[in-house]
Short mmCIF file of C-alpha atoms and ligand atoms in Angstrom, two decimals:
data_model
loop_
_atom_site.label_atom_id
_atom_site.label_comp_id
_atom_site.label_asym_id
_atom_site.label_seq_id
_atom_site.Cartn_x
_atom_site.Cartn_y
_atom_site.Cartn_z
CA UNK T 41 88.20 60.68 165.24
CA UNK T 42 87.01 64.01 163.79
CA UNK T 43 84.05 65.61 165.52
CA UNK T 44 81.62 65.33 162.62
CA UNK T 45 78.91 67.31 164.38
CA UNK T 46 81.06 70.37 164.95
CA UNK T 47 82.03 70.37 161.25
CA UNK T 48 78.34 70.07 160.30
CA UNK T 49 77.23 72.86 162.61
CA UNK T 50 79.78 75.34 161.33
CA UNK T 51 79.18 74.60 157.67
CA UNK T 52 79.01 77.83 155.70
CA UNK T 53 75.73 77.93 153.76
CA UNK T 54 75.95 78.17 149.94
CA UNK T 55 79.53 76.89 150.04
CA UNK T 56 81.20 73.58 149.34
CA UNK T 57 81.82 71.39 152.38
CA UNK T 58 84.98 71.40 154.45
CA UNK T 59 87.73 69.08 153.19
CA UNK T 60 87.24 66.19 155.66
CA UNK T 61 83.75 65.56 154.24
CA UNK T 62 85.44 64.57 150.99
CA UNK T 63 88.59 62.90 152.33
CA UNK T 64 88.27 61.56 155.86
CA UNK T 65 87.74 57.78 156.20
CA UNK T 66 85.92 58.24 159.54
CA UNK T 67 83.40 60.64 158.01
CA UNK T 68 83.07 58.21 155.12
CA UNK T 69 82.04 55.52 157.62
CA UNK T 70 79.44 57.87 159.11
CA UNK T 71 78.15 58.63 155.58
CA UNK T 72 77.76 54.90 154.95
CA UNK T 73 75.88 54.43 158.19
CA UNK T 74 73.69 57.54 158.18
CA UNK T 75 73.14 58.33 154.50
CA UNK T 76 73.60 54.99 152.72
CA UNK T 77 72.39 52.88 155.64
CA UNK T 78 69.15 54.75 156.35
CA UNK T 79 67.80 56.25 153.13
CA UNK T 80 66.21 54.90 149.97
CA UNK T 81 68.92 54.16 147.41
CA UNK T 82 68.42 53.69 143.69
CA UNK T 83 70.09 50.41 142.69
CA UNK T 84 68.68 49.19 139.38
CA UNK T 85 65.58 48.50 137.34
CA UNK T 86 63.02 45.71 137.26
CA UNK T 87 64.33 44.55 133.86
CA UNK T 88 67.64 43.73 135.63
CA UNK T 89 65.70 40.79 137.08
CA UNK T 90 63.16 40.28 134.33
CA UNK T 91 62.35 36.57 134.87
CA UNK T 92 61.69 34.44 137.97
CA UNK T 93 65.05 33.29 139.35
CA UNK T 94 66.98 36.26 137.95
CA UNK T 95 69.37 37.64 140.55
CA UNK T 96 71.40 40.83 140.76
CA UNK T 97 73.97 41.64 143.45
CA UNK T 98 74.48 45.25 144.56
CA UNK T 99 77.23 46.10 147.03
CA UNK T 100 76.62 49.09 149.29
CA UNK T 101 79.76 49.49 151.40
CA UNK T 102 80.17 46.42 153.60
CA UNK T 103 76.66 45.19 152.70
CA UNK T 104 76.08 42.98 149.71
CA UNK T 105 72.44 42.80 148.68
CA UNK T 106 70.72 40.15 146.54
CA UNK T 107 67.89 41.44 144.41
CA UNK T 108 65.85 38.71 142.80
CA UNK T 109 62.54 37.91 141.21
CA UNK T 110 60.78 35.09 143.02
CA UNK T 111 58.67 32.34 141.47
CA UNK T 112 55.55 34.50 141.88
CA UNK T 113 57.28 37.29 139.92
CA UNK T 114 57.67 39.49 142.97
CA UNK T 115 60.95 41.41 143.28
CA UNK T 116 62.61 40.81 146.65
CA UNK T 117 65.85 41.83 148.32
CA UNK T 118 67.94 39.99 150.91
CA UNK T 119 71.34 40.32 152.50
CA UNK T 120 73.75 38.19 150.48
CA UNK T 121 74.80 36.35 153.63
CA UNK T 122 74.28 32.70 154.52
CA UNK T 123 72.42 32.21 157.80
CA UNK T 124 74.73 29.32 158.74
CA UNK T 125 78.22 30.74 159.20
CA UNK T 126 77.82 33.89 157.20
CA UNK T 127 79.40 32.99 153.86
CA UNK T 128 78.64 35.21 150.88
CA UNK T 129 76.09 33.36 148.76
CA UNK T 130 76.10 34.82 145.26
CA UNK T 131 79.39 36.02 143.80
CA UNK T 132 78.49 37.20 140.30
CA UNK T 133 76.78 40.54 139.68
CA UNK T 134 74.05 38.96 137.54
CA UNK T 135 72.74 35.42 137.23
CA UNK T 136 69.76 33.09 137.21
CA UNK T 137 69.07 30.57 139.94
CA UNK T 138 66.50 27.88 140.71
CA UNK T 139 67.32 27.98 144.39
CA UNK T 140 70.31 29.59 146.06
CA UNK T 141 72.84 27.12 147.42
CA UNK T 142 75.65 28.20 149.73
CA UNK T 143 78.99 26.77 148.54
CA UNK T 144 80.28 26.19 152.06
CA UNK T 145 77.95 23.55 153.60
CA UNK T 146 75.26 23.44 150.92
CA UNK T 147 72.39 25.10 152.74
CA UNK T 148 69.71 25.87 150.17
CA UNK T 149 67.32 28.84 150.08
CA UNK T 150 64.37 29.29 147.73
CA UNK T 151 63.66 32.53 145.87
CA UNK T 152 61.39 33.65 148.73
CA UNK T 153 64.49 33.55 150.96
CA UNK T 154 63.30 30.54 152.96
CA UNK T 155 65.84 27.97 154.04
CA UNK T 156 64.60 24.75 152.43
CA UNK T 157 67.54 22.38 152.94
CA UNK T 158 70.24 22.03 155.62
CA UNK T 159 71.79 18.63 156.35
CA UNK T 160 73.05 17.28 159.67
CA UNK T 161 71.59 20.04 161.82
CA UNK T 162 69.72 17.65 164.10
CA UNK T 163 66.08 17.16 164.94
CA UNK T 164 65.70 20.33 166.97
CA UNK T 165 66.88 22.60 164.16
CA UNK T 166 64.12 24.90 162.92
CA UNK T 167 64.73 25.84 159.29
CA UNK T 168 62.00 28.48 159.44
CA UNK T 169 64.15 30.55 161.84
CA UNK T 170 67.04 30.71 159.38
CA UNK T 171 65.68 32.35 156.24
CA UNK T 172 67.68 35.07 154.49
CA UNK T 173 67.56 38.46 156.17
CA UNK T 174 65.29 40.70 154.06
CA UNK T 175 66.15 44.18 152.83
CA UNK T 176 63.39 46.70 152.11
CA UNK T 177 62.83 47.14 148.39
CA UNK T 178 60.35 49.27 146.44
CA UNK T 179 59.70 49.72 142.75
CA UNK T 180 58.81 53.16 141.45
CA UNK T 181 57.32 52.28 138.05
CA UNK T 182 60.18 49.82 137.50
CA UNK T 183 62.98 51.85 139.14
CA UNK T 184 64.24 49.83 142.12
CA UNK T 185 65.11 51.42 145.45
CA UNK T 186 66.39 49.61 148.54
CA UNK T 187 66.74 50.74 152.13
CA UNK T 188 69.08 48.93 154.52
CA UNK T 189 67.49 50.37 157.69
CA UNK T 190 64.99 48.39 159.77
CA UNK T 191 62.63 51.38 159.58
CA UNK T 192 63.02 53.14 156.23
CA UNK T 193 61.95 56.76 155.74
CA UNK T 194 58.17 56.70 155.42
CA UNK T 195 57.85 59.18 152.55
CA UNK T 196 58.68 56.81 149.67
CA UNK T 197 54.96 56.54 148.84
CA UNK T 198 54.64 60.32 148.73
CA UNK T 199 57.45 60.45 146.15
CA UNK T 200 55.90 57.55 144.21
CA UNK T 201 52.51 59.26 144.10
CA UNK T 202 53.97 62.42 142.58
CA UNK T 203 56.51 60.75 140.30
CA UNK T 204 54.41 57.80 139.09
CA UNK T 205 52.59 59.79 136.37
CA UNK T 206 55.87 61.34 135.14
CA UNK T 207 57.63 57.99 134.77
CA UNK T 208 54.85 55.60 133.74
CA UNK T 209 54.53 56.81 130.09
CA UNK T 210 58.10 55.57 129.55
CA UNK T 211 57.13 52.12 130.88
CA UNK T 212 60.46 51.10 132.40
CA UNK T 213 59.09 47.63 133.21
CA UNK T 214 58.76 46.90 129.48
CA UNK T 215 62.37 47.79 128.69
CA UNK T 216 65.61 45.82 128.64
CA UNK T 217 69.08 46.84 129.68
CA UNK T 218 70.83 47.38 126.35
CA UNK T 219 74.11 48.26 128.06
CA UNK T 220 75.56 48.77 131.52
CA UNK T 221 78.77 50.62 132.25
CA UNK T 222 80.57 50.75 135.59
CA UNK T 223 82.96 53.66 136.00
CA UNK T 224 85.11 54.13 139.10
CA UNK T 225 85.34 57.86 139.66
CA UNK T 226 88.42 59.09 141.55
CA UNK T 227 86.42 61.12 144.06
CA UNK T 228 84.18 61.15 147.10
CA UNK T 229 80.55 60.31 146.30
CA UNK T 230 79.41 63.82 147.25
CA UNK T 231 81.67 65.36 144.60
CA UNK T 232 80.03 63.08 142.01
CA UNK T 233 76.58 64.18 143.19
CA UNK T 234 77.46 67.88 143.38
CA UNK T 235 78.84 67.75 139.85
CA UNK T 236 75.60 66.21 138.62
CA UNK T 237 73.41 68.91 140.15
CA UNK T 238 74.57 71.69 137.88
CA UNK T 239 75.31 72.44 134.25
CA UNK T 240 77.56 75.44 134.97
CA UNK T 241 80.35 73.16 133.79
CA UNK T 242 78.54 71.78 130.74
CA UNK T 243 79.45 74.38 128.11
CA UNK T 244 83.17 74.12 128.81
CA UNK T 245 83.34 70.36 129.34
CA UNK T 246 80.60 68.45 127.51
CA UNK T 247 80.93 68.99 123.74
CA UNK T 248 78.72 65.93 123.07
CA UNK T 249 76.02 66.49 125.74
CA UNK T 250 75.52 70.14 124.83
CA UNK T 251 74.49 69.14 121.31
CA UNK T 252 71.09 67.72 122.47
CA UNK T 253 70.88 69.57 125.80
CA UNK T 254 70.18 73.31 126.13
CA UNK T 255 72.58 74.80 128.68
CA UNK T 256 69.93 77.52 129.29
CA UNK T 257 67.78 74.96 131.04
CA UNK T 258 70.09 75.04 134.04
CA UNK T 259 70.23 78.72 134.99
CA UNK T 260 72.31 81.81 134.25
CA UNK T 261 72.74 85.36 135.51
CA UNK T 262 70.59 87.42 133.09
CA UNK T 263 72.64 90.60 133.59
CA UNK T 264 75.75 88.78 132.39
CA UNK T 265 74.27 87.75 129.05
CA UNK T 266 74.97 89.61 125.81
CA UNK T 267 71.96 90.82 123.82
CA UNK T 268 72.30 87.82 121.51
CA UNK T 269 72.55 85.34 124.40
CA UNK T 270 69.56 86.93 126.11
CA UNK T 271 67.59 86.48 122.90
CA UNK T 272 68.46 82.75 122.90
CA UNK T 273 67.52 82.48 126.57
CA UNK T 274 64.16 84.18 125.96
CA UNK T 275 63.45 81.85 123.03
CA UNK T 276 64.36 78.88 125.20
CA UNK T 277 62.00 80.06 127.97
CA UNK T 278 59.15 80.41 125.43
CA UNK T 279 59.88 76.93 123.99
CA UNK T 280 59.88 75.47 127.49
CA UNK T 281 56.46 76.93 128.30
CA UNK T 282 54.98 75.84 124.95
CA UNK T 283 56.45 72.35 125.21
CA UNK T 284 55.22 71.88 128.75
CA UNK T 285 51.68 72.73 127.60
CA UNK T 286 51.90 70.40 124.59
CA UNK T 287 53.37 67.49 126.54
CA UNK T 288 50.93 67.82 129.39
CA UNK T 289 48.07 67.79 126.87
CA UNK T 290 49.56 64.53 125.49
CA UNK T 291 49.49 63.01 128.99
CA UNK T 292 53.16 63.64 129.78
CA UNK T 293 53.57 65.50 133.09
CA UNK T 294 56.41 67.95 132.51
CA UNK T 295 56.43 70.88 134.91
CA UNK T 296 59.17 71.13 137.48
CA UNK T 297 58.59 69.42 140.79
CA UNK T 298 61.27 70.25 143.33
CA UNK T 299 61.08 68.39 146.64
CA UNK T 300 64.81 68.53 147.36
CA UNK T 301 64.22 70.66 150.45
CA UNK T 302 61.27 69.33 152.30
CA UNK T 303 61.42 65.54 152.14
CA UNK T 304 63.69 62.88 153.58
CA UNK T 305 63.30 60.91 150.35
CA UNK T 306 64.10 64.07 148.45
CA UNK T 307 63.77 64.34 144.67
CA UNK T 308 63.29 66.66 141.72
CA UNK T 309 61.95 66.25 138.19
CA UNK T 310 61.38 68.31 135.09
CA UNK T 311 60.84 67.51 131.43
CA UNK T 312 63.09 69.67 129.27
CA UNK T 313 63.12 70.30 125.53
CA UNK T 314 65.98 68.95 123.48
CA UNK T 315 67.94 70.85 120.85
CA UNK T 316 68.30 70.14 117.12
CA UNK T 317 65.84 67.51 115.91
CA UNK T 318 64.73 67.33 119.55
CA UNK T 319 64.40 63.57 119.80
CA UNK T 320 67.13 62.11 121.97
CA UNK T 321 70.51 62.33 123.72
CA UNK T 322 72.40 61.42 120.58
CA UNK T 323 75.01 63.26 118.62
CA UNK T 324 72.58 63.81 115.71
CA UNK T 325 69.75 64.60 118.20
CA UNK T 326 67.55 61.99 116.50
CA UNK T 327 66.16 58.91 118.17
CA UNK T 328 68.75 56.18 118.77
CA UNK T 329 66.12 53.45 118.88
CA UNK T 330 63.38 53.00 116.31
CA UNK T 331 60.99 51.47 118.84
CA UNK T 332 59.77 54.11 121.27
CA UNK T 333 59.24 53.53 124.97
CA UNK T 334 55.84 52.70 126.45
CA UNK T 335 52.89 53.96 124.47
CA UNK T 336 54.73 56.97 123.14
CA UNK T 337 53.98 57.67 119.51
CA UNK T 338 56.19 60.72 119.13
CA UNK T 339 59.92 60.68 119.81
CA UNK T 340 59.80 64.37 120.69
CA UNK T 341 58.93 63.74 124.31
CA UNK T 342 61.81 65.89 125.58
CA UNK T 343 64.02 64.58 128.35
CA UNK T 344 62.55 63.91 131.76
CA UNK T 345 65.24 64.64 134.35
CA UNK T 346 64.54 62.79 137.59
CA UNK T 347 66.97 63.11 140.51
CA UNK T 348 66.90 61.47 143.92
CA UNK T 349 68.97 62.11 147.02
CA UNK T 350 71.39 60.67 147.87
CA UNK T 351 72.50 58.70 144.85
CA UNK T 352 70.71 58.86 141.52
CA UNK T 353 69.71 60.71 138.40
CA UNK T 354 67.81 59.59 135.33
CA UNK T 355 67.11 60.81 131.82
CA UNK T 356 63.86 59.39 130.43
CA UNK T 357 63.58 60.09 126.72
CA UNK T 358 61.09 59.10 124.04
CA UNK T 359 63.23 56.32 122.59
CA UNK T 360 65.40 55.23 125.54
CA UNK T 361 66.22 55.93 129.15
CA UNK T 362 69.54 56.31 130.92
CA UNK T 363 69.65 55.66 134.67
CA UNK T 364 72.61 56.39 136.94
CA UNK T 365 73.43 55.24 140.46
CA UNK T 366 76.34 56.27 142.65
CA UNK T 367 77.72 53.70 145.07
CA UNK T 368 80.54 54.92 147.33
CA UNK T 369 83.63 52.68 147.45
CA UNK T 370 85.83 54.56 149.91
CA UNK T 371 86.34 58.20 150.93
CA UNK T 372 88.01 58.98 147.61
CA UNK T 373 86.42 56.58 145.09
CA UNK T 374 82.87 56.04 143.88
CA UNK T 375 81.24 53.65 141.46
CA UNK T 376 79.05 55.33 138.86
CA UNK T 377 76.81 52.65 137.37
CA UNK T 378 74.98 53.66 134.18
CA UNK T 379 72.32 51.60 132.40
CA UNK T 380 70.84 52.35 128.99
CA UNK T 381 67.30 50.99 128.57
CA UNK T 382 65.44 50.42 125.31
CA UNK T 383 62.07 48.84 124.52
CA UNK T 384 62.28 45.14 125.39
CA UNK T 385 61.48 44.10 121.81
CA UNK T 386 64.12 46.37 120.25
CA UNK T 387 66.87 44.44 118.48
CA UNK T 388 70.46 45.63 118.48
CA UNK T 389 71.72 46.31 114.95
CA UNK T 390 68.16 46.45 113.63
CA UNK T 391 66.34 48.96 115.85
CA UNK T 392 69.38 50.61 117.39
CA UNK T 393 73.11 50.92 117.01
CA UNK T 394 74.74 50.45 120.41
CA UNK T 395 77.57 52.95 119.88
CA UNK T 396 75.10 55.60 118.83
CA UNK T 397 72.82 54.81 121.80
CA UNK T 398 75.54 55.11 124.44
CA UNK T 399 77.95 57.56 122.79
CA UNK T 400 76.87 60.86 124.35
CA UNK T 401 76.73 59.61 127.94
CA UNK T 402 79.84 57.42 127.69
CA UNK T 403 81.77 60.56 126.72
CA UNK T 404 79.96 62.76 129.26
CA UNK T 405 80.50 60.34 132.15
CA UNK T 406 84.24 60.23 131.49
CA UNK T 407 84.39 64.03 131.33
CA UNK T 408 82.43 64.28 134.62
CA UNK T 409 84.69 61.68 136.22
CA UNK T 410 87.77 63.70 135.27
CA UNK T 411 86.21 66.84 136.78
CA UNK T 412 85.37 64.99 139.99
CA UNK T 413 88.99 63.78 140.11
CA UNK T 414 90.31 67.34 139.76
CA UNK T 415 88.20 68.40 142.76
CA UNK T 416 89.33 65.40 144.78
CA UNK T 417 92.95 66.41 144.14
CA UNK T 418 92.14 69.95 145.23
CA UNK T 419 90.24 69.12 148.43
CA UNK T 420 93.23 67.05 149.63
CA UNK T 421 95.47 70.09 149.45
CA UNK T 422 96.26 72.65 152.16
CA UNK T 423 95.19 75.23 149.59
CA UNK T 424 91.55 74.16 149.70
CA UNK T 425 89.05 76.56 151.30
CA UNK T 426 85.29 75.90 150.85
CA UNK T 427 84.18 77.98 147.86
CA UNK T 428 80.88 79.69 146.95
CA UNK T 429 78.12 78.14 144.85
CA UNK T 430 76.67 80.34 142.11
CA UNK T 431 73.20 81.59 143.13
CA UNK T 432 72.13 81.31 139.47
CA UNK T 433 73.52 77.98 138.36
CA UNK T 434 74.40 76.01 141.50
CA UNK T 435 71.34 76.43 143.72
CA UNK T 436 70.55 72.74 143.28
CA UNK T 437 74.07 71.82 144.36
CA UNK T 438 73.37 73.78 147.54
CA UNK T 439 70.15 71.78 147.94
CA UNK T 440 72.16 68.57 147.74
CA UNK T 441 74.78 69.72 150.25
CA UNK T 442 72.12 71.17 152.54
CA UNK T 443 70.12 67.94 152.43
CA UNK T 444 73.27 65.98 153.30
CA UNK T 445 74.16 68.28 156.21
CA UNK T 446 70.60 68.25 157.59
CA UNK T 447 70.23 64.45 157.34
CA UNK T 448 73.59 63.95 159.06
CA UNK T 449 72.72 66.43 161.82
CA UNK T 450 69.33 64.91 162.38
CA UNK T 451 70.68 61.35 162.76
CA UNK T 452 73.70 62.31 164.81
CA UNK T 453 71.64 64.38 167.25
CA UNK T 454 69.12 61.51 167.55
CA UNK T 455 71.85 58.98 168.33
CA UNK T 456 73.44 61.41 170.83
CA UNK T 457 70.17 61.83 172.68
CA UNK T 458 69.73 58.02 172.79
CA UNK T 459 73.30 57.56 174.11
O1 3BY Z 534 76.15 67.46 133.65
C1 3BY Z 534 75.49 66.52 134.03
O2 3BY Z 534 75.99 65.43 134.15
C2 3BY Z 534 74.01 66.73 134.35
C3 3BY Z 534 73.18 66.28 133.19
C4 3BY Z 534 72.52 67.44 132.68
C5 3BY Z 534 73.00 68.57 133.40
N1 3BY Z 534 73.66 68.12 134.57
C6 3BY Z 534 72.77 68.35 135.67
FE1 FES Z 535 76.56 28.68 154.23
FE2 FES Z 535 77.65 26.98 155.95
S1 FES Z 535 78.12 29.07 155.65
S2 FES Z 535 76.14 26.59 154.49
FE1 FE Z 536 78.55 66.95 133.73
#
């Protein structure tokens, strides 16, 4: 087995990771234990389980997790494992249940996870000792995060306190999932995340996304701009400042908050102006949905970018929201799950056209997936040497890689000192 710690310790700052971090199945197993087993993961939204009895299954490596709304409307999470002989309980990704019955010997659990029926187990059998094993779950204004560890990182509340006011105007709880798309990217999960943390690649690769999104919002080297480009960049900077003032006056927190460095549950957010008509991530830059989110009365609410380590990013717009989660499948494949949310009362074909709603990000996701695949092909090769991140456009990629390296080091040194 590779010595993960020695690779972590010699990692060259401001550079991509060494190849085994993207290719080695043993390091992948450590990632699943340390990163995906012990941190808060974004897995879905409250509207995924809108009504009591609604169930969603999310697979995180070897763990399958049931997320459901109980009869008291509380969202709960349990391991999707029968407490009798361990059979998987729910097999479909989405469904609605009264109770949950195991197919094997018909044990029955209620939506609180309690075992309520088990035949032929004898008089001494105590049903109350055989409820479903709970998984920690928290809702950040309707965005659902789970943690598989017994003791999750204790800074979720600190994130929620800062991010609550940014997210609440979009009222995620009062939305519905208009569309979900699962894309298997041909790359390690860290390549998917690194790709998301920069827009250095946007101009050359995202003809649709760069219609509503200003590439200037993601950094550049001023000395490399032509006079005309510098003029555009200056105008963008002025627009950003003006918009932040306007939005904050309207009750929409907008200024950048960057906690990617100093928290375990690390995150970043900023509300950015949109180009053209300035309303949405659509090809005509106008709202895709007639009904706006929450109490918003103006579609020109910019785009709130919200990122969490290790596995999510979100675009909260005036008329819809797009939320993304990355779930690793193996060392060289990752599931990118994207959900488009619109106001719960919006009607497809009346208030929104589905193709128009999803068009920009369906195209962008495929382009990003191709780019991730090109890197995966490269990191497998003997020709791969860790390369430098741009100090102007990839500083947030460095923050992702640095967070990963520090979290891995911290857990591996803890487990060494215990052993
Ligand atoms: O290129 C991407 O996928 C993301 C979205 C916006 C810029 N970039 C960080
Ligand atoms: Fe579930 Fe037996 S394994 S009832
Ligand atoms: Fe991209």
